[in-house]
Amino acid sequence: MRDLFQEELVGINNDISQMADLVGKAINKATESLLFADREIAERVIESDVLLNDLASALDERCTMLTAKQQPVATELRSVLGSMRIATSMERMGDLAVHVAKSARLRYPARAVPDELVETFRTLGHLAEELTQQLSRLVTNPDVTLAQDIQKADDKVDALHRELFRIVLSPDWQHGVEAAVDVTLLSRYYERFADHAVSIARRIVHVLTGEPYIDTVLH
């Protein structure tokens, strides 16, 4: 029975890794639609979110059935419950990628961010995609050091978020209220995306070590 349980856990981890890959592609394409004011790419990101939602629902059901049949305890129970919560966070990361794509679609054919901030958002997109790649590796090979690397990448996103907020509030801002709202919201989407990545990393460390879990999205 324990062998069957471990096989199921491997399958669940593979599903989560697949979700991380899909989220990475979504935020990459969402950023592309934002930077190049590409409505077609934005639409594809929005439409493809259904697949991610379906995977999250299927994984939740799989974990529920595994818990009912195998009645795991201690570390095994943490693994199953952690997987369910990780899938929920992945789904929310996908939703945030959709928010970016919808912002790009809303301002089409114009670009949703001023020219001088394009490189900053390009960097945010790169960091967000890098976070999903790190998460995929962390799910496959749980490691405290890699989890710490995810925290460092999140710190970079936070710094860019603060810088964009400072720019928007500066008396030198020349792009009006609408653009200020767009930039603030978009920056917040990337910041929350990174927060969810850190939350997942901490969840994995909790499963691995039993250390108390702190939700970065709420704190």
mmCIF file of C-alpha atoms in Angstrom:
data_model
loop_
_atom_site.group_PDB
_atom_site.id
_atom_site.type_symbol
_atom_site.label_atom_id
_atom_site.label_comp_id
_atom_site.label_asym_id
_atom_site.label_seq_id
_atom_site.Cartn_x
_atom_site.Cartn_y
_atom_site.Cartn_z
ATOM 1 C CA MET A 1 0.000 0.000 0.000
ATOM 2 C CA ARG A 2 2.825 2.401 0.805
ATOM 3 C CA ASP A 3 4.411 1.711 -2.586
ATOM 4 C CA LEU A 4 1.128 2.661 -4.244
ATOM 5 C CA PHE A 5 0.974 5.806 -2.132
ATOM 6 C CA GLN A 6 4.491 6.823 -3.179
ATOM 7 C CA GLU A 7 3.634 6.192 -6.825
ATOM 8 C CA GLU A 8 0.622 8.474 -6.478
ATOM 9 C CA LEU A 9 2.792 11.168 -4.876
ATOM 10 C CA VAL A 10 5.223 10.991 -7.803
ATOM 11 C CA GLY A 11 2.303 11.411 -10.190
ATOM 12 C CA ILE A 12 0.990 14.376 -8.208
ATOM 13 C CA ASN A 13 4.427 16.021 -8.237
ATOM 14 C CA ASN A 14 4.609 15.513 -12.001
ATOM 15 C CA ASP A 15 1.236 17.240 -12.367
ATOM 16 C CA ILE A 16 2.439 20.171 -10.256
ATOM 17 C CA SER A 17 5.623 20.411 -12.315
ATOM 18 C CA GLN A 18 3.481 20.501 -15.461
ATOM 19 C CA MET A 19 1.405 23.291 -13.928
ATOM 20 C CA ALA A 20 4.592 25.255 -13.191
ATOM 21 C CA ASP A 21 5.644 24.906 -16.825
ATOM 22 C CA LEU A 22 2.235 26.119 -18.024
ATOM 23 C CA VAL A 23 2.304 29.071 -15.632
ATOM 24 C CA GLY A 24 5.796 29.966 -16.865
ATOM 25 C CA LYS A 25 4.629 29.957 -20.474
ATOM 26 C CA ALA A 26 1.554 31.993 -19.541
ATOM 27 C CA ILE A 27 3.481 34.779 -17.804
ATOM 28 C CA ASN A 28 6.063 34.787 -20.609
ATOM 29 C CA LYS A 29 3.391 35.239 -23.279
ATOM 30 C CA ALA A 30 1.408 37.688 -21.149
ATOM 31 C CA THR A 31 4.516 39.841 -20.800
ATOM 32 C CA GLU A 32 5.109 39.602 -24.537
ATOM 33 C CA SER A 33 1.557 40.758 -25.233
ATOM 34 C CA LEU A 34 2.111 43.667 -22.844
ATOM 35 C CA LEU A 35 5.443 44.805 -24.257
ATOM 36 C CA PHE A 36 4.415 44.533 -27.910
ATOM 37 C CA ALA A 37 0.720 45.441 -27.581
ATOM 38 C CA ASP A 38 -0.156 42.117 -29.198
ATOM 39 C CA ARG A 39 -3.854 41.393 -28.799
ATOM 40 C CA GLU A 40 -3.666 37.966 -30.437
ATOM 41 C CA ILE A 41 -1.094 36.711 -27.935
ATOM 42 C CA ALA A 42 -3.116 38.201 -25.075
ATOM 43 C CA GLU A 43 -6.207 36.302 -26.236
ATOM 44 C CA ARG A 44 -4.262 33.034 -26.350
ATOM 45 C CA VAL A 45 -3.055 33.522 -22.775
ATOM 46 C CA ILE A 46 -6.602 34.177 -21.598
ATOM 47 C CA GLU A 47 -8.020 31.154 -23.431
ATOM 48 C CA SER A 48 -5.270 28.769 -22.285
ATOM 49 C CA ASP A 49 -6.001 29.460 -18.610
ATOM 50 C CA VAL A 50 -8.829 26.921 -18.826
ATOM 51 C CA LEU A 51 -6.264 24.112 -19.085
ATOM 52 C CA LEU A 52 -4.500 25.262 -15.929
ATOM 53 C CA ASN A 53 -7.801 25.482 -14.052
ATOM 54 C CA ASP A 54 -8.740 21.972 -15.191
ATOM 55 C CA LEU A 55 -5.383 20.593 -14.035
ATOM 56 C CA ALA A 56 -5.803 22.231 -10.629
ATOM 57 C CA SER A 57 -9.293 20.759 -10.225
ATOM 58 C CA ALA A 58 -8.137 17.291 -11.284
ATOM 59 C CA LEU A 59 -5.180 17.417 -8.904
ATOM 60 C CA ASP A 60 -7.402 18.505 -6.025
ATOM 61 C CA GLU A 61 -9.711 15.556 -6.682
ATOM 62 C CA ARG A 62 -6.749 13.195 -6.974
ATOM 63 C CA CYS A 63 -5.362 14.324 -3.612
ATOM 64 C CA THR A 64 -8.783 14.035 -1.965
ATOM 65 C CA MET A 65 -9.215 10.471 -3.219
ATOM 66 C CA LEU A 66 -5.687 9.542 -2.123
ATOM 67 C CA THR A 67 -6.338 10.875 1.377
ATOM 68 C CA ALA A 68 -9.613 8.960 1.636
ATOM 69 C CA LYS A 69 -8.121 5.673 0.441
ATOM 70 C CA GLN A 70 -4.699 5.739 2.096
ATOM 71 C CA GLN A 71 -5.388 7.837 5.225
ATOM 72 C CA PRO A 72 -1.864 9.304 5.336
ATOM 73 C CA VAL A 73 -0.349 10.690 8.552
ATOM 74 C CA ALA A 74 2.583 12.945 9.514
ATOM 75 C CA THR A 75 4.923 13.677 6.567
ATOM 76 C CA GLU A 76 2.712 11.851 4.080
ATOM 77 C CA LEU A 77 -0.311 13.912 5.107
ATOM 78 C CA ARG A 78 1.725 17.127 4.840
ATOM 79 C CA SER A 79 2.731 16.071 1.326
ATOM 80 C CA VAL A 80 -0.837 15.546 0.151
ATOM 81 C CA LEU A 81 -2.306 18.644 1.785
ATOM 82 C CA GLY A 82 0.688 20.688 0.647
ATOM 83 C CA SER A 83 0.173 19.523 -2.935
ATOM 84 C CA MET A 84 -3.452 20.671 -2.880
ATOM 85 C CA ARG A 85 -2.484 24.123 -1.639
ATOM 86 C CA ILE A 86 0.410 24.373 -4.089
ATOM 87 C CA ALA A 87 -1.966 23.613 -6.962
ATOM 88 C CA THR A 88 -4.263 26.399 -5.743
ATOM 89 C CA SER A 89 -1.345 28.847 -5.688
ATOM 90 C CA MET A 90 -0.302 27.758 -9.186
ATOM 91 C CA GLU A 91 -3.844 28.387 -10.405
ATOM 92 C CA ARG A 92 -3.757 31.881 -8.907
ATOM 93 C CA MET A 93 -0.420 32.572 -10.594
ATOM 94 C CA GLY A 94 -2.093 31.641 -13.865
ATOM 95 C CA ASP A 95 -4.910 34.062 -13.061
ATOM 96 C CA LEU A 96 -2.361 36.841 -12.535
ATOM 97 C CA ALA A 97 -0.819 36.113 -15.942
ATOM 98 C CA VAL A 98 -4.332 36.456 -17.367
ATOM 99 C CA HIS A 99 -4.705 39.835 -15.632
ATOM 100 C CA VAL A 100 -1.529 41.029 -17.380
ATOM 101 C CA ALA A 101 -2.840 39.786 -20.730
ATOM 102 C CA LYS A 102 -6.213 41.459 -20.164
ATOM 103 C CA SER A 103 -4.467 44.758 -19.425
ATOM 104 C CA ALA A 104 -2.595 44.448 -22.721
ATOM 105 C CA ARG A 105 -5.850 43.664 -24.538
ATOM 106 C CA LEU A 106 -7.677 46.569 -22.892
ATOM 107 C CA ARG A 107 -5.181 49.175 -24.155
ATOM 108 C CA TYR A 108 -4.738 47.668 -27.631
ATOM 109 C CA PRO A 109 -3.612 48.994 -30.104
ATOM 110 C CA ALA A 110 -1.671 51.206 -27.682
ATOM 111 C CA ARG A 111 0.815 49.760 -25.220
ATOM 112 C CA ALA A 112 -0.344 49.655 -21.594
ATOM 113 C CA VAL A 113 2.990 50.936 -20.219
ATOM 114 C CA PRO A 114 5.013 54.038 -21.190
ATOM 115 C CA ASP A 115 8.087 53.530 -23.369
ATOM 116 C CA GLU A 116 10.536 54.346 -20.587
ATOM 117 C CA LEU A 117 9.143 51.543 -18.394
ATOM 118 C CA VAL A 118 9.235 48.798 -21.025
ATOM 119 C CA GLU A 119 12.596 47.430 -19.862
ATOM 120 C CA THR A 120 11.455 47.361 -16.243
ATOM 121 C CA PHE A 121 8.434 45.249 -17.157
ATOM 122 C CA ARG A 122 10.602 43.093 -19.393
ATOM 123 C CA THR A 123 12.763 42.388 -16.337
ATOM 124 C CA LEU A 124 9.693 41.649 -14.215
ATOM 125 C CA GLY A 125 8.511 39.173 -16.837
ATOM 126 C CA HIS A 126 11.915 37.508 -16.971
ATOM 127 C CA LEU A 127 12.056 37.196 -13.172
ATOM 128 C CA ALA A 128 8.526 35.789 -13.055
ATOM 129 C CA GLU A 129 9.327 33.139 -15.650
ATOM 130 C CA GLU A 130 12.571 32.309 -13.838
ATOM 131 C CA LEU A 131 10.586 31.776 -10.640
ATOM 132 C CA THR A 132 8.365 29.193 -12.334
ATOM 133 C CA GLN A 133 11.434 27.352 -13.642
ATOM 134 C CA GLN A 134 12.875 27.258 -10.136
ATOM 135 C CA LEU A 135 9.552 26.007 -8.779
ATOM 136 C CA SER A 136 9.471 23.195 -11.321
ATOM 137 C CA ARG A 137 12.941 22.083 -10.191
ATOM 138 C CA LEU A 138 11.996 22.445 -6.532
ATOM 139 C CA VAL A 139 8.906 20.261 -6.936
ATOM 140 C CA THR A 140 10.968 17.555 -8.629
ATOM 141 C CA ASN A 141 13.932 17.813 -6.245
ATOM 142 C CA PRO A 142 12.935 19.480 -2.947
ATOM 143 C CA ASP A 143 15.876 21.497 -1.646
ATOM 144 C CA VAL A 144 16.040 24.224 1.002
ATOM 145 C CA THR A 145 18.797 26.124 -0.844
ATOM 146 C CA LEU A 146 16.736 26.345 -4.029
ATOM 147 C CA ALA A 147 13.781 27.567 -1.973
ATOM 148 C CA GLN A 148 16.026 30.338 -0.653
ATOM 149 C CA ASP A 149 16.968 31.266 -4.234
ATOM 150 C CA ILE A 150 13.271 31.755 -4.971
ATOM 151 C CA GLN A 151 13.084 34.172 -2.045
ATOM 152 C CA LYS A 152 16.005 36.148 -3.511
ATOM 153 C CA ALA A 153 14.270 36.423 -6.888
ATOM 154 C CA ASP A 154 11.134 37.616 -5.098
ATOM 155 C CA ASP A 155 13.190 40.323 -3.380
ATOM 156 C CA LYS A 156 14.205 41.616 -6.830
ATOM 157 C CA VAL A 157 10.572 41.735 -7.927
ATOM 158 C CA ASP A 158 9.633 43.594 -4.738
ATOM 159 C CA ALA A 159 12.378 46.159 -5.366
ATOM 160 C CA LEU A 160 11.136 46.801 -8.916
ATOM 161 C CA HIS A 161 7.557 47.074 -7.652
ATOM 162 C CA ARG A 162 8.596 49.728 -5.128
ATOM 163 C CA GLU A 163 10.572 51.591 -7.796
ATOM 164 C CA LEU A 164 7.605 51.663 -10.183
ATOM 165 C CA PHE A 165 5.370 52.927 -7.400
ATOM 166 C CA ARG A 166 7.879 55.698 -6.675
ATOM 167 C CA ILE A 167 7.987 56.685 -10.361
ATOM 168 C CA VAL A 168 4.199 56.841 -10.651
ATOM 169 C CA LEU A 169 3.939 59.055 -7.545
ATOM 170 C CA SER A 170 6.772 61.333 -8.657
ATOM 171 C CA PRO A 171 5.882 64.926 -9.623
ATOM 172 C CA ASP A 172 7.806 64.222 -12.846
ATOM 173 C CA TRP A 173 5.170 61.704 -13.994
ATOM 174 C CA GLN A 174 3.862 62.938 -17.355
ATOM 175 C CA HIS A 175 1.500 60.172 -18.470
ATOM 176 C CA GLY A 176 -1.712 60.931 -16.627
ATOM 177 C CA VAL A 177 -3.914 59.058 -14.184
ATOM 178 C CA GLU A 178 -4.971 56.218 -16.499
ATOM 179 C CA ALA A 179 -1.385 55.200 -17.252
ATOM 180 C CA ALA A 180 -0.497 55.517 -13.565
ATOM 181 C CA VAL A 181 -3.295 53.099 -12.668
ATOM 182 C CA ASP A 182 -2.208 50.671 -15.401
ATOM 183 C CA VAL A 183 1.415 50.667 -14.252
ATOM 184 C CA THR A 184 0.476 50.291 -10.588
ATOM 185 C CA LEU A 185 -1.895 47.385 -11.236
ATOM 186 C CA LEU A 186 0.497 45.603 -13.593
ATOM 187 C CA SER A 187 3.362 45.951 -11.151
ATOM 188 C CA ARG A 188 1.128 44.555 -8.425
ATOM 189 C CA TYR A 189 0.237 41.536 -10.579
ATOM 190 C CA TYR A 190 3.917 40.629 -10.960
ATOM 191 C CA GLU A 191 4.574 41.248 -7.274
ATOM 192 C CA ARG A 192 1.731 38.940 -6.234
ATOM 193 C CA PHE A 193 2.857 36.356 -8.799
ATOM 194 C CA ALA A 194 6.260 36.280 -7.097
ATOM 195 C CA ASP A 195 4.647 36.151 -3.640
ATOM 196 C CA HIS A 196 2.759 33.017 -4.643
ATOM 197 C CA ALA A 197 6.025 31.472 -5.850
ATOM 198 C CA VAL A 198 7.610 32.104 -2.454
ATOM 199 C CA SER A 199 4.507 30.751 -0.737
ATOM 200 C CA ILE A 200 4.845 27.520 -2.741
ATOM 201 C CA ALA A 201 8.553 27.286 -1.924
ATOM 202 C CA ARG A 202 7.823 27.683 1.787
ATOM 203 C CA ARG A 203 5.073 25.103 1.541
ATOM 204 C CA ILE A 204 7.565 22.619 0.054
ATOM 205 C CA VAL A 205 10.102 23.366 2.802
ATOM 206 C CA HIS A 206 7.336 22.796 5.367
ATOM 207 C CA VAL A 207 6.590 19.385 3.845
ATOM 208 C CA LEU A 208 10.295 18.566 3.707
ATOM 209 C CA THR A 209 11.331 19.697 7.184
ATOM 210 C CA GLY A 210 8.158 20.152 9.226
ATOM 211 C CA GLU A 211 9.101 23.791 9.911
ATOM 212 C CA PRO A 212 6.138 26.137 10.523
ATOM 213 C CA TYR A 213 4.628 27.515 7.323
ATOM 214 C CA ILE A 214 4.114 31.275 6.832
ATOM 215 C CA ASP A 215 1.972 32.412 3.902
ATOM 216 C CA THR A 216 3.819 35.240 2.112
ATOM 217 C CA VAL A 217 0.676 36.241 0.230
ATOM 218 C CA LEU A 218 -0.985 37.169 3.524
ATOM 219 C CA HIS A 219 2.040 38.514 5.441
#
